[in-house]
Structure formats: C-alpha cells, structure tokens
PDB file of C-alpha atoms in Angstrom:
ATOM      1  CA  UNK X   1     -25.762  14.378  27.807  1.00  0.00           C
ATOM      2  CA  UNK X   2     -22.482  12.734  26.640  1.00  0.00           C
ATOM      3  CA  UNK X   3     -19.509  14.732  27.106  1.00  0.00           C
ATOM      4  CA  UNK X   4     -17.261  14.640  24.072  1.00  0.00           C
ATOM      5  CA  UNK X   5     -13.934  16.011  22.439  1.00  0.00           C
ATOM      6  CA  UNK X   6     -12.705  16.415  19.274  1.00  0.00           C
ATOM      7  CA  UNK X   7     -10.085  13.924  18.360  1.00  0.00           C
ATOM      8  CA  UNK X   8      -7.185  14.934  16.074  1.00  0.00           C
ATOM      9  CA  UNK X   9      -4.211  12.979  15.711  1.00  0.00           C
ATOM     10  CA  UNK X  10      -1.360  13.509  13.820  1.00  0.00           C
ATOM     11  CA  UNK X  11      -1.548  11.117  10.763  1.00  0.00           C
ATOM     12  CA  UNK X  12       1.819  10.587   9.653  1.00  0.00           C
ATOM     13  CA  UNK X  13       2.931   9.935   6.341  1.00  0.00           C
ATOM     14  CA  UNK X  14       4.958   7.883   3.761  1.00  0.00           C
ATOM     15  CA  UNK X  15       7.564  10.493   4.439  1.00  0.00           C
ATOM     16  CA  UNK X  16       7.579  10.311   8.324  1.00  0.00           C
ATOM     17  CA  UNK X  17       7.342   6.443   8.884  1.00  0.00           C
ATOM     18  CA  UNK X  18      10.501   6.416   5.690  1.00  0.00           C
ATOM     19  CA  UNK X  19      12.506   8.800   8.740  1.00  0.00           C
ATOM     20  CA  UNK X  20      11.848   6.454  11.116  1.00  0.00           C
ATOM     21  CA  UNK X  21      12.747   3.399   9.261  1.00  0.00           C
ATOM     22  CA  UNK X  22      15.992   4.840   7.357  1.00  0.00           C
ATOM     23  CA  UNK X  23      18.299   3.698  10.522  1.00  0.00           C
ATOM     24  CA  UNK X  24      16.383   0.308  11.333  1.00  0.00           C
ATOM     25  CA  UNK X  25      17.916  -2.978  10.219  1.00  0.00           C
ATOM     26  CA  UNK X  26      15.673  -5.341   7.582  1.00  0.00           C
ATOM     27  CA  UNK X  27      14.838  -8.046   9.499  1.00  0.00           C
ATOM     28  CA  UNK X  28      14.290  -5.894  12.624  1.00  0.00           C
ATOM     29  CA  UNK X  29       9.643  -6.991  13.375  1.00  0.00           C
ATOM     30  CA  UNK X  30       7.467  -3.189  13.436  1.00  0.00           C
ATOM     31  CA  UNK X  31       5.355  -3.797  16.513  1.00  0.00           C
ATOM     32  CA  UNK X  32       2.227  -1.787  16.600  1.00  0.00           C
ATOM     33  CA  UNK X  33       0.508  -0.146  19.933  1.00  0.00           C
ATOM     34  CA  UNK X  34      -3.147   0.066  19.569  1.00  0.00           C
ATOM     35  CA  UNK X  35      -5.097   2.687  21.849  1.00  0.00           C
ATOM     36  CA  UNK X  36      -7.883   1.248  23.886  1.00  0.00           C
ATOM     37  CA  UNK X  37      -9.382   4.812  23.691  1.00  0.00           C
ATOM     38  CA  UNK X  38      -8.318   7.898  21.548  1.00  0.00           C
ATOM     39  CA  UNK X  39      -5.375   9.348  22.437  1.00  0.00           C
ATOM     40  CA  UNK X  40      -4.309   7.105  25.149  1.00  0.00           C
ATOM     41  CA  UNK X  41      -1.468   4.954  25.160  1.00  0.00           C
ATOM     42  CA  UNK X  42      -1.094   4.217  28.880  1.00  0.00           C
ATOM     43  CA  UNK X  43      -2.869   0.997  28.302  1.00  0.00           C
ATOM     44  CA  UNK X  44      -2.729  -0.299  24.564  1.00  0.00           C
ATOM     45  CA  UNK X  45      -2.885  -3.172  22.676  1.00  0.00           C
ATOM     46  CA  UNK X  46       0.576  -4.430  21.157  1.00  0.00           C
ATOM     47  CA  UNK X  47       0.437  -5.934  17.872  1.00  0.00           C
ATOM     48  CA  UNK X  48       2.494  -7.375  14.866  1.00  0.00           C
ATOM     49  CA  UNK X  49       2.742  -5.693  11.639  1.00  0.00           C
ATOM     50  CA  UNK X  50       1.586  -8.698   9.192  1.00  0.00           C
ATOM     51  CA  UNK X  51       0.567  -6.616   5.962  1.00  0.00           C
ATOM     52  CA  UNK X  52       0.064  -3.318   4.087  1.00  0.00           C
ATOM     53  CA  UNK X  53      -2.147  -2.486   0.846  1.00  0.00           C
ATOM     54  CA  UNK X  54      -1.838   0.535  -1.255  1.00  0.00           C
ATOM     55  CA  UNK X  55      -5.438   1.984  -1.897  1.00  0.00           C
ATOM     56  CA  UNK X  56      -7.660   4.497  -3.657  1.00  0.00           C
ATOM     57  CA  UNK X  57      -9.814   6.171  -0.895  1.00  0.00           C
ATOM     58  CA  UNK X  58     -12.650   7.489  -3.094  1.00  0.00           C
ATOM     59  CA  UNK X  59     -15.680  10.322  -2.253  1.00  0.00           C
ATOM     60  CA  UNK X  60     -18.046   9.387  -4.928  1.00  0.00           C
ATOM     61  CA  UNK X  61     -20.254  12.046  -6.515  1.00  0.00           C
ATOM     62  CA  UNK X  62     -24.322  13.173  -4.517  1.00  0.00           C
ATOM     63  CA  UNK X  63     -26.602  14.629  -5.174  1.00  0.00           C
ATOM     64  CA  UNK X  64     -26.016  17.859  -3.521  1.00  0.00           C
ATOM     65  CA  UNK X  65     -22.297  17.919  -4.704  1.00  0.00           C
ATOM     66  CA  UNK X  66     -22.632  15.565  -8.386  1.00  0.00           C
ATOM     67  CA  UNK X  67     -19.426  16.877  -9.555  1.00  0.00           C
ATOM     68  CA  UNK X  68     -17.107  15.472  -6.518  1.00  0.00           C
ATOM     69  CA  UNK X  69     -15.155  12.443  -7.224  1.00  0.00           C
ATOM     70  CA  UNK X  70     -11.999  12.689  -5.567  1.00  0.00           C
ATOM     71  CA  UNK X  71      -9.483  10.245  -4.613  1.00  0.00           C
ATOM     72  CA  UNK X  72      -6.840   9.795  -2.655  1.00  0.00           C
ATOM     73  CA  UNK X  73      -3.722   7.322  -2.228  1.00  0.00           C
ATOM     74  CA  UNK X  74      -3.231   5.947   0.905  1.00  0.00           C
ATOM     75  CA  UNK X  75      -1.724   3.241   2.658  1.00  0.00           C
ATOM     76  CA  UNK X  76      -3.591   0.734   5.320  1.00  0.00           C
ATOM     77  CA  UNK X  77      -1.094  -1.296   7.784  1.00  0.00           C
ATOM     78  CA  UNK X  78      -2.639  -4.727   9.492  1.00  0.00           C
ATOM     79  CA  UNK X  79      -1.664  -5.810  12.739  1.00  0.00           C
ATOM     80  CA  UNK X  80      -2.612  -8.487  14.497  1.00  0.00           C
ATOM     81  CA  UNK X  81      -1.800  -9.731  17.986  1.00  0.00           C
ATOM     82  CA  UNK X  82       1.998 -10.530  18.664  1.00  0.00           C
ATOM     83  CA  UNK X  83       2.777 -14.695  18.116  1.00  0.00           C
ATOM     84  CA  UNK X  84       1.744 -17.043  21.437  1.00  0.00           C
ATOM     85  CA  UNK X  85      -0.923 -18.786  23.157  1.00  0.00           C
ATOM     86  CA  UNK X  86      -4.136 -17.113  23.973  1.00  0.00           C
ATOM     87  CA  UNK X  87      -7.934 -18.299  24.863  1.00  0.00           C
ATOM     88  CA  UNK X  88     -10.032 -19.291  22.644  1.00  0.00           C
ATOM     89  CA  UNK X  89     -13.045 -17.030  22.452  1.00  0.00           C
ATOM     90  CA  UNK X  90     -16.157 -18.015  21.461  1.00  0.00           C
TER      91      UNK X  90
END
C-alpha cells in the first residue's frame, strides 16, 4: 500500500506577494524555487519569472450539483529555467 500525506501549503495571495515586493527595486529579476517533491525545498529547481496571466478558474455546473457555476480570479506565474547553456534533450 502507498503511504501518503495530505499536502497543504500556504497559497499566498495578491496581498502577500504586494508585501514582499513593496521594498524591492523595479528592475530587481523574481527567481522562482520549484520543489522536486511537496513541501521540500532542500533540493529545488530555480527558475526565472518570464510571465503572469490573470484568469477565471471556473467549476462548471453536473449533474449532481446543476446549479454550481462558480468562478474565481486568480493569477498563474511562468517560470522557466534561469538564462545559460544546458543539454539538449531529446
């Protein structure tokens, strides 16, 4: 049997990554750390912040709950791997 846990970050939000921002300079690159694993940072992945969309996250209406259409505002941030050489994969 697999042994699993229930994973339960804290999402921040627009409020909380504002606070962190307020004191950085403009031209100052967000670097992103990406876990390998939930929860653990020993050994992430850096990356670049190289976009952000606004979107509608939408639960549609079923059949076993036809009135439900909620939505919600969000925001999705794209990293990709910091600027050098790497291997070609593939």
């Amino acid at each position: 049997m697999t042994d699993i846990f229930e994973h339960a970050p804290q999402v921040w939000n627009a409020a909380q990554l504002r606070e962190a921002l307020k004191d950085i300079r403009d031209d100052v690159p967000i670097h992103i750390g990406v876990a390998p694993d939930p929860g653990d940072f020993d050994g992430y992945h850096p990356g670049v912040l190289v976009g952000a969309d606004q979107v509608e996250v939408c639960w549609p209406a079923t059949r076993t709950a036809p009135e439900r259409t909620e939505t919600e505002q969000a925001l999705t941030l794209f990293a990709d791997w910091e600027p050098g050489a790497y291997d070609r994969l593939g």
